[in-house]
CSV table of C-alpha atoms and ligand atoms in Angstrom, one decimal:
chain,number,residue,atom,x,y,z
A,1,MET,CA,-0.2,0.0,0.0
A,2,GLU,CA,1.4,3.6,-1.0
A,3,GLN,CA,2.3,5.6,2.2
A,4,LYS,CA,0.0,8.7,2.7
A,5,LYS,CA,2.0,12.1,1.4
A,6,ILE,CA,2.7,14.8,3.5
A,7,LYS,CA,0.6,17.9,2.1
A,8,VAL,CA,2.6,21.1,2.4
A,9,ALA,CA,1.6,24.5,1.3
A,10,VAL,CA,3.9,27.5,1.0
A,11,ILE,CA,2.8,30.7,1.8
A,12,GLY,CA,4.4,33.8,-0.2
A,13,VAL,CA,5.5,32.8,-3.2
A,14,GLY,CA,8.8,35.1,-4.0
A,15,GLY,CA,12.3,34.8,-4.3
A,16,ILE,CA,13.0,32.4,-1.2
A,17,SER,CA,10.2,30.4,-1.9
A,18,GLU,CA,11.9,28.7,-4.7
A,19,VAL,CA,14.5,27.0,-1.9
A,20,HIS,CA,11.6,25.4,-0.3
A,21,ILE,CA,10.0,24.5,-3.0
A,22,ASN,CA,12.6,22.3,-4.5
A,23,GLY,CA,13.3,21.2,-1.4
A,24,TYR,CA,10.1,19.4,-0.9
A,25,LYS,CA,10.0,18.7,-4.3
A,26,ALA,CA,13.1,16.6,-3.7
A,27,LEU,CA,10.9,14.5,-0.8
A,28,PRO,CA,9.2,11.5,-2.1
A,29,ASN,CA,7.1,11.5,0.9
A,30,VAL,CA,5.9,14.9,0.4
A,31,GLU,CA,3.1,16.4,-1.9
A,32,LEU,CA,3.5,20.0,-3.0
A,33,TYR,CA,0.0,20.7,-2.6
A,34,ALA,CA,-1.1,24.5,-2.6
A,35,PHE,CA,0.4,27.8,-2.6
A,36,CYS,CA,-0.9,31.3,-1.3
A,37,ASP,CA,0.5,34.7,-2.1
A,38,ILE,CA,-1.2,38.1,-2.3
A,39,ASN,CA,0.2,39.1,-5.5
A,40,GLU,CA,-1.6,37.3,-8.1
A,41,LYS,CA,1.0,37.7,-10.8
A,42,THR,CA,3.5,35.9,-8.6
A,43,LEU,CA,1.0,33.7,-7.8
A,44,LYS,CA,0.2,32.3,-11.2
A,45,LEU,CA,3.9,32.3,-12.2
A,46,LYS,CA,5.2,30.2,-9.4
A,47,GLY,CA,2.0,27.6,-10.1
A,48,GLU,CA,2.6,27.4,-13.6
A,49,ARG,CA,6.6,27.2,-13.0
A,50,HIS,CA,6.2,24.0,-10.5
A,51,GLY,CA,2.7,22.4,-11.6
A,52,VAL,CA,0.7,23.5,-8.7
A,53,THR,CA,-3.0,23.8,-9.3
A,54,ARG,CA,-4.3,25.0,-5.8
A,55,LEU,CA,-3.7,28.7,-5.8
A,56,TYR,CA,-4.8,31.6,-3.2
A,57,THR,CA,-4.7,34.9,-2.8
A,58,ASP,CA,-5.7,34.6,1.0
A,59,GLU,CA,-4.6,32.2,3.4
A,60,ALA,CA,-7.5,31.8,5.6
A,61,THR,CA,-9.4,30.8,2.3
A,62,MET,CA,-6.8,28.2,1.4
A,63,LEU,CA,-6.6,27.1,5.3
A,64,LYS,CA,-10.4,26.6,5.3
A,65,GLU,CA,-11.0,25.1,1.4
A,66,LEU,CA,-8.0,22.5,2.2
A,67,PRO,CA,-8.3,21.0,5.5
A,68,GLU,CA,-6.1,18.4,4.4
A,69,ILE,CA,-2.9,20.4,4.4
A,70,ASP,CA,-0.7,19.1,7.1
A,71,ALA,CA,2.3,21.4,7.1
A,72,VAL,CA,3.3,25.0,5.5
A,73,SER,CA,6.3,27.2,4.8
A,74,VAL,CA,6.0,31.3,5.9
A,75,CYS,CA,7.8,32.5,2.9
A,76,THR,CA,6.2,36.0,3.1
A,77,TRP,CA,7.8,39.2,3.7
A,78,ASN,CA,8.7,39.8,7.9
A,79,ALA,CA,5.6,41.7,8.9
A,80,ALA,CA,3.6,38.9,7.3
A,81,HIS,CA,5.5,35.9,9.3
A,82,ALA,CA,3.7,36.5,12.9
A,83,PRO,CA,0.0,36.6,11.6
A,84,CYS,CA,0.5,33.8,8.9
A,85,SER,CA,2.1,31.5,11.0
A,86,ILE,CA,-0.6,32.0,13.8
A,87,MET,CA,-3.6,31.7,11.7
A,88,ALA,CA,-2.0,28.2,10.3
A,89,LEU,CA,-0.9,27.1,13.9
A,90,ASN,CA,-4.7,27.8,14.8
A,91,ALA,CA,-5.7,25.9,11.8
A,92,GLY,CA,-3.5,22.6,13.3
A,93,LYS,CA,-0.9,22.8,10.3
A,94,HIS,CA,2.9,22.6,11.2
A,95,VAL,CA,4.8,25.9,10.5
A,96,LEU,CA,8.3,26.3,9.3
A,97,CYS,CA,8.7,30.1,8.8
A,98,GLU,CA,11.5,31.7,7.4
A,99,LYS,CA,14.0,34.1,9.3
A,100,PRO,CA,13.6,36.4,11.1
A,101,MET,CA,10.8,34.9,13.2
A,102,ALA,CA,9.0,37.8,13.0
A,103,MET,CA,8.7,41.7,13.7
A,104,ASN,CA,9.7,41.6,17.4
A,105,ALA,CA,10.4,39.4,20.6
A,106,GLN,CA,6.6,40.1,21.0
A,107,GLU,CA,5.1,38.7,18.0
A,108,ALA,CA,7.6,36.2,18.3
A,109,GLN,CA,6.4,35.0,22.1
A,110,GLU,CA,2.5,34.7,20.5
A,111,MET,CA,3.6,32.2,17.7
A,112,MET,CA,5.4,30.3,19.9
A,113,ASP,CA,2.4,30.1,22.7
A,114,ALA,CA,0.2,29.2,19.2
A,115,ALA,CA,2.6,26.5,18.3
A,116,GLU,CA,2.2,25.1,22.2
A,117,LYS,CA,-1.5,25.6,22.4
A,118,ASN,CA,-2.2,23.7,19.4
A,119,GLY,CA,0.3,21.2,20.1
A,120,LYS,CA,2.0,21.7,16.7
A,121,LEU,CA,5.8,22.4,15.4
A,122,LEU,CA,6.9,25.2,14.9
A,123,MET,CA,10.7,25.8,13.0
A,124,ILE,CA,12.3,29.1,12.2
A,125,GLY,CA,14.7,29.1,9.0
A,126,PHE,CA,18.0,29.5,10.4
A,127,VAL,CA,19.5,27.9,7.5
A,128,ARG,CA,22.9,28.7,8.8
A,129,ARG,CA,22.7,25.9,11.4
A,130,PHE,CA,22.0,23.4,8.6
A,131,GLY,CA,25.6,24.8,6.8
A,132,ASN,CA,28.7,22.6,5.9
A,133,ASP,CA,31.0,24.9,7.8
A,134,ALA,CA,28.8,25.3,11.0
A,135,ALA,CA,28.7,21.3,11.0
A,136,VAL,CA,32.4,21.0,10.7
A,137,LEU,CA,33.2,23.7,13.4
A,138,LYS,CA,30.5,21.9,16.1
A,139,ASP,CA,32.5,18.9,15.6
A,140,PHE,CA,35.3,20.5,16.9
A,141,ILE,CA,33.7,22.2,19.3
A,142,ASP,CA,32.0,19.2,20.7
A,143,ALA,CA,35.3,17.7,21.2
A,144,GLY,CA,36.6,20.3,23.3
A,145,ASP,CA,39.4,21.6,21.4
A,146,PHE,CA,38.7,25.0,22.1
A,147,GLY,CA,38.0,25.1,25.7
A,148,GLU,CA,36.0,27.6,27.1
A,149,ILE,CA,34.5,29.9,23.7
A,150,TYR,CA,34.4,33.8,25.9
A,151,TYR,CA,34.8,36.0,22.8
A,152,THR,CA,33.1,35.9,19.2
A,153,LYS,CA,32.6,38.1,16.6
A,154,ALA,CA,30.2,38.0,13.4
A,155,ASN,CA,30.3,40.2,10.3
A,156,TYR,CA,27.9,39.9,7.8
A,157,THR,CA,28.6,43.5,5.9
A,158,ARG,CA,27.6,44.4,2.2
A,159,ARG,CA,29.2,47.1,0.6
A,160,ASN,CA,26.0,47.9,-1.5
A,161,GLY,CA,23.6,45.4,-0.8
A,162,CYS,CA,19.9,46.3,-0.1
A,163,PRO,CA,17.6,43.4,-1.4
A,164,GLY,CA,15.4,45.8,-2.7
A,165,GLY,CA,11.7,45.2,-2.6
A,166,TRP,CA,10.3,45.6,1.0
A,167,PHE,CA,13.6,45.2,2.5
A,168,GLY,CA,13.8,48.9,3.0
A,169,ASP,CA,10.5,49.5,4.4
A,170,LYS,CA,10.2,49.1,7.9
A,171,SER,CA,6.7,48.5,7.8
A,172,ARG,CA,7.0,45.5,6.3
A,173,SER,CA,10.9,44.0,7.2
A,174,GLY,CA,10.9,45.6,10.8
A,175,GLY,CA,14.3,46.6,10.2
A,176,GLY,CA,17.5,46.7,7.8
A,177,PRO,CA,20.4,44.4,7.4
A,178,LEU,CA,20.3,43.8,11.3
A,179,ILE,CA,17.1,42.0,11.4
A,180,ASP,CA,18.1,40.6,7.8
A,181,LEU,CA,21.6,39.5,7.7
A,182,GLY,CA,22.8,40.2,11.5
A,183,VAL,CA,20.1,37.8,12.8
A,184,HIS,CA,21.7,34.6,10.5
A,185,VAL,CA,25.3,35.2,12.0
A,186,ILE,CA,24.3,36.0,15.6
A,187,ASP,CA,22.0,32.9,15.6
A,188,LEU,CA,25.2,30.9,14.0
A,189,VAL,CA,27.0,32.0,16.7
A,190,ARG,CA,24.5,31.7,19.5
A,191,TYR,CA,23.9,27.9,17.9
A,192,LEU,CA,27.8,27.2,17.9
A,193,LEU,CA,27.9,28.4,21.6
A,194,GLY,CA,25.4,25.8,22.5
A,195,ASN,CA,22.4,28.6,22.8
A,196,PRO,CA,23.1,30.5,25.8
A,197,GLN,CA,20.9,33.1,27.0
A,198,PRO,CA,21.2,36.8,26.2
A,199,VAL,CA,21.6,39.4,29.2
A,200,SER,CA,22.7,42.3,28.1
A,201,VAL,CA,23.4,44.9,24.5
A,202,TYR,CA,25.2,48.0,23.8
A,203,GLY,CA,24.2,49.0,20.0
A,204,VAL,CA,24.3,51.4,17.5
A,205,THR,CA,22.5,51.9,14.2
A,206,TYR,CA,23.1,54.4,11.1
A,207,ASP,CA,21.4,55.4,7.7
A,208,LYS,CA,24.4,57.5,6.4
A,209,LEU,CA,24.0,55.9,3.3
A,210,LYS,CA,20.6,54.2,2.9
A,211,ASP,CA,20.0,52.2,0.1
A,212,ARG,CA,22.9,53.8,-2.1
A,213,PRO,CA,20.5,55.8,-4.3
A,214,GLY,CA,22.7,57.6,-6.6
A,215,ILE,CA,25.0,54.6,-7.5
A,216,LYS,CA,23.7,53.4,-10.7
A,217,LYS,CA,25.1,50.1,-10.7
A,218,PRO,CA,23.1,47.3,-9.3
A,219,LEU,CA,23.3,44.6,-6.7
A,220,LYS,CA,26.2,42.1,-7.4
A,221,SER,CA,24.9,39.0,-9.3
A,222,GLY,CA,24.3,36.1,-6.6
A,223,ASP,CA,23.2,38.7,-4.2
A,224,HIS,CA,19.6,37.8,-3.5
A,225,ARG,CA,17.0,40.3,-4.5
A,226,SER,CA,13.4,40.5,-3.5
A,227,GLU,CA,10.7,39.6,-6.1
A,228,THR,CA,8.5,42.0,-4.8
A,229,GLU,CA,8.0,45.2,-7.2
A,230,THR,CA,8.1,48.6,-6.0
A,231,ASP,CA,7.3,51.7,-8.1
A,232,LYS,CA,8.8,53.7,-5.3
A,233,PRO,CA,11.6,52.4,-3.4
A,234,ILE,CA,11.1,53.1,0.3
A,235,PHE,CA,14.3,53.0,2.6
A,236,ASP,CA,13.3,53.8,6.1
A,237,VAL,CA,15.5,51.3,8.3
A,238,GLU,CA,19.1,51.5,9.3
A,239,ASP,CA,22.1,50.4,6.4
A,240,LEU,CA,24.5,49.5,9.6
A,241,ALA,CA,24.1,48.3,12.9
A,242,SER,CA,26.9,47.6,15.1
A,243,ALA,CA,26.4,45.6,18.4
A,244,LEU,CA,28.2,43.9,21.4
A,245,ILE,CA,25.7,41.0,22.8
A,246,ARG,CA,26.7,39.5,26.6
A,247,PHE,CA,25.3,35.9,27.5
A,248,ASP,CA,24.5,34.4,30.8
A,249,ASN,CA,27.5,32.2,30.4
A,250,GLY,CA,29.8,35.4,30.3
A,251,ALA,CA,30.3,34.9,26.3
A,252,THR,CA,30.3,38.0,24.2
A,253,LEU,CA,29.4,38.4,20.7
A,254,ALA,CA,30.4,41.7,18.8
A,255,VAL,CA,28.3,41.6,15.8
A,256,GLU,CA,28.3,44.3,12.4
A,257,ALA,CA,25.5,44.1,9.6
A,258,ALA,CA,25.5,46.3,6.7
A,259,PHE,CA,23.4,46.7,3.4
A,260,SER,CA,25.7,49.8,2.6
A,261,LEU,CA,29.4,50.9,3.8
A,262,ASN,CA,32.3,51.9,2.3
A,263,ILE,CA,34.4,48.8,2.6
A,264,PRO,CA,36.5,47.4,0.2
A,265,LYS,CA,34.4,43.8,-0.7
A,266,ASN,CA,31.3,42.2,0.9
A,267,VAL,CA,32.8,40.4,4.1
A,268,GLY,CA,30.9,37.0,5.7
A,269,ARG,CA,33.2,36.0,8.8
A,270,ILE,CA,32.5,33.7,11.8
A,271,GLU,CA,35.5,34.4,14.4
A,272,LEU,CA,35.1,32.4,18.0
A,273,TYR,CA,38.3,32.7,20.7
A,274,GLY,CA,38.4,30.0,23.1
A,275,THR,CA,41.0,29.0,25.5
A,276,LYS,CA,42.6,26.0,23.8
A,277,ALA,CA,42.2,27.8,20.3
A,278,GLY,CA,40.3,30.1,18.2
A,279,ALA,CA,38.5,29.7,15.0
A,280,VAL,CA,38.1,32.3,11.8
A,281,ILE,CA,35.3,31.1,9.0
A,282,ASP,CA,36.0,33.7,6.0
A,283,PRO,CA,35.1,31.6,4.1
A,284,GLU,CA,37.5,28.6,4.8
A,285,LEU,CA,37.8,27.6,8.7
A,286,HIS,CA,41.0,28.4,10.3
A,287,ILE,CA,41.8,27.2,13.5
A,288,TYR,CA,44.8,28.8,15.7
A,289,SER,CA,45.7,26.9,18.6
A,290,GLU,CA,48.9,25.6,20.5
A,291,GLN,CA,50.9,22.8,20.6
A,292,ASN,CA,53.7,21.4,22.5
A,293,GLY,CA,54.7,24.7,23.5
A,294,TYR,CA,53.9,26.3,20.0
A,295,LEU,CA,51.6,28.5,18.3
A,296,THR,CA,49.9,26.1,15.5
A,297,ASN,CA,47.9,27.1,12.8
A,298,VAL,CA,45.1,24.3,12.1
A,299,GLU,CA,44.0,24.1,8.1
A,300,LEU,CA,41.4,21.2,6.9
A,301,ALA,CA,42.2,19.4,3.8
A,302,ASP,CA,39.2,19.4,2.3
A,303,SER,CA,36.9,22.8,1.8
A,304,THR,CA,35.3,23.9,4.8
A,305,ALA,CA,33.7,27.2,3.0
A,306,LEU,CA,30.0,27.1,3.2
A,307,SER,CA,27.8,25.5,0.5
A,308,PHE,CA,24.8,26.3,-0.9
A,309,ASP,CA,24.4,22.5,-2.4
A,310,GLY,CA,21.9,20.6,-0.1
A,311,LEU,CA,21.7,23.7,2.5
A,312,PHE,CA,18.1,24.3,2.3
A,313,GLU,CA,17.3,21.2,1.0
A,314,ASN,CA,18.7,19.8,4.5
A,315,GLU,CA,16.7,22.0,6.5
A,316,ILE,CA,13.4,21.1,4.7
A,317,SER,CA,13.7,17.5,4.9
A,318,HIS,CA,15.0,17.8,9.0
A,319,TYR,CA,11.8,19.9,9.0
A,320,ILE,CA,9.7,17.1,7.7
A,321,GLN,CA,11.2,14.7,9.4
A,322,CYS,CA,10.7,16.6,13.3
A,323,PHE,CA,7.0,15.5,12.4
A,324,THR,CA,7.4,12.2,10.6
A,325,ASP,CA,9.7,10.6,12.7
A,326,GLY,CA,9.6,12.6,16.0
A,327,ILE,CA,13.1,13.9,15.9
A,328,PRO,CA,14.1,17.2,18.0
A,329,CYS,CA,13.9,20.4,15.9
A,330,ARG,CA,17.3,21.7,15.6
A,331,ASN,CA,15.7,25.5,14.9
A,332,PRO,CA,12.9,25.5,17.7
A,333,ALA,CA,10.8,28.5,18.2
A,334,GLU,CA,12.3,29.3,22.0
A,335,ASP,CA,15.6,30.2,19.8
A,336,GLY,CA,13.6,32.3,17.4
A,337,VAL,CA,12.2,34.2,20.2
A,338,ALA,CA,15.6,34.8,22.0
A,339,LEU,CA,16.9,35.6,19.1
A,340,MET,CA,14.4,38.5,18.6
A,341,LYS,CA,14.9,40.0,22.2
A,342,ILE,CA,18.1,40.2,20.9
A,343,LEU,CA,17.3,42.4,17.9
A,344,ASP,CA,14.9,44.5,20.0
A,345,ALA,CA,17.4,45.5,22.4
A,346,VAL,CA,20.4,46.7,19.7
A,347,TYR,CA,17.3,49.0,18.4
A,348,GLU,CA,16.3,50.0,21.7
A,349,SER,CA,20.0,50.5,22.6
A,350,ALA,CA,20.8,52.4,19.6
A,351,ARG,CA,17.4,54.5,20.3
A,352,THR,CA,18.4,55.5,23.5
A,353,GLY,CA,22.2,55.3,23.3
A,354,HIS,CA,22.1,52.7,26.5
A,355,GLU,CA,22.8,49.8,27.5
A,356,VAL,CA,19.7,47.5,27.6
A,357,VAL,CA,19.5,44.7,29.7
A,358,ILE,CA,17.2,41.8,28.5
A,359,LYS,CA,15.0,39.6,31.0
B,401,NAD,N1,17.0,31.9,4.7
B,401,NAD,C1,17.6,32.9,3.7
B,401,NAD,O1,18.6,32.7,3.5
B,401,NAD,C2,16.6,34.0,3.1
B,401,NAD,C3,17.2,34.3,1.7
B,401,NAD,C4,16.2,35.4,1.7
B,401,NAD,C5,15.0,35.9,2.4
B,401,NAD,N2,14.6,34.8,3.5
B,401,NAD,C6,13.6,35.5,4.0
B,401,NAD,O2,12.5,35.1,3.4
B,401,NAD,C7,11.2,35.8,3.4
B,401,NAD,C8,10.9,36.3,2.2
B,401,NAD,O3,11.6,37.0,1.4
B,401,NAD,P1,11.7,36.9,0.0
B,401,NAD,O4,12.9,37.6,-0.6
B,401,NAD,O5,11.3,35.5,-0.9
B,401,NAD,O6,11.0,38.3,-0.3
B,401,NAD,P2,10.2,38.2,-2.1
B,401,NAD,O7,10.0,40.1,-1.8
B,401,NAD,O8,11.2,38.0,-2.9
B,401,NAD,O9,9.1,37.8,-1.5
B,401,NAD,C9,7.9,37.6,-0.9
B,401,NAD,C10,6.5,37.5,-1.3
B,401,NAD,O10,5.9,37.2,-0.1
B,401,NAD,C11,4.3,37.8,-0.5
B,401,NAD,N3,3.5,38.0,1.0
B,401,NAD,C12,3.5,38.6,1.6
B,401,NAD,N4,2.3,39.2,2.7
B,401,NAD,C13,1.9,37.9,2.3
B,401,NAD,C14,0.8,37.7,3.0
B,401,NAD,N5,0.2,38.0,4.3
B,401,NAD,N6,0.5,36.3,2.5
B,401,NAD,C15,0.6,35.5,1.2
B,401,NAD,N7,2.0,36.3,0.4
B,401,NAD,C16,2.5,37.4,1.2
B,401,NAD,C17,4.7,39.0,-1.4
B,401,NAD,O11,3.6,39.3,-2.2
B,401,NAD,C18,6.0,38.4,-1.7
B,401,NAD,O12,5.5,37.5,-3.4
B,401,NAD,C19,11.7,36.6,4.6
B,401,NAD,O13,11.2,37.2,5.6
B,401,NAD,C20,13.2,37.0,4.1
B,401,NAD,O14,13.8,37.4,5.4
B,401,NAD,C21,15.5,34.1,4.3
């Protein structure tokens, strides 16, 4: 007898939905069942491309007419993450919600409460937790090679890289590079540290360059771009954020995230400093240690640079396995809430000019 397939709907079928869709298509036990997008043109195009015929411009109608849906991916702009996820959870669906979890910690908490109330999975799209670089580093950390990691740094800075569309519109994004890019690397470091709780934050934000409206050269090819068309670009978010985050285990993280910054080239760099060794990923992993009374540099023979090959597929298949096989979720909602508390605190600290204590 053929096994019943998991029916999945994707809500918000713009740019990033493509990797979710392809992830589902690669799984034999999943049926890509329905799409929902408030933009009819986008919806129709995506339906045609992937052979999906159950198309809805309204999530409530989709959930009402298709009660057989088991799980959803929420790939809308950030302002719709909480309402869409909560509605799907209340309809009894499992939810994989893209990062950032929400616009702020309060919304994130409401989403987690809805998941708990309905006994459904709410996983957050912290895809870097599935990276090959994170896996290698975690192996070395778990083996005790770094000793106590007490100081960390994370940079995700672009010279000219606002993704356009809604990304610069605070009412739909909740913020700029901190909530869009910073979220990836803050979460990755927190994950590598074993998810310590944030206790305080000092942060600054600037919007001196904005989305560089005077620069004629477009984004570099390969940079992510929103598929949402805009008549008149809005940019009322920060273009640079920098913060020092202190965790309850005594470790600190210095983070920088930028859409626009006068730097030589884009940077994606993680640094972990421990009592026995330090690590830098940029993009290959280098380990700085001491052996037999000498300072040593360790390099792996195989490439450790983040590969996009299979990255999202691994995240999607993990999501499905969480509720089909009952494996523990690597990206639980509670980590999304902790992250949103950090982001709220950075923005609050930047606004007030003071340290913010996280309760
Ligand atoms: N994990 C990653 O590496 C990664 C990369 C890029 C984007 N993202 C995240 O994915 C999300 C989407 O980003 P994108 O680049 O695909 O944006 P996009 O502009 O390309 O697409 C967003 C889509 O959501 C739709 N939408 C908005 N509100 C909706 C609602 N209430 N119901 C249904 N559809 C709705 C829009 O019409 C649009 O088609 C964002 O949260 C972003 O942060 C994650």
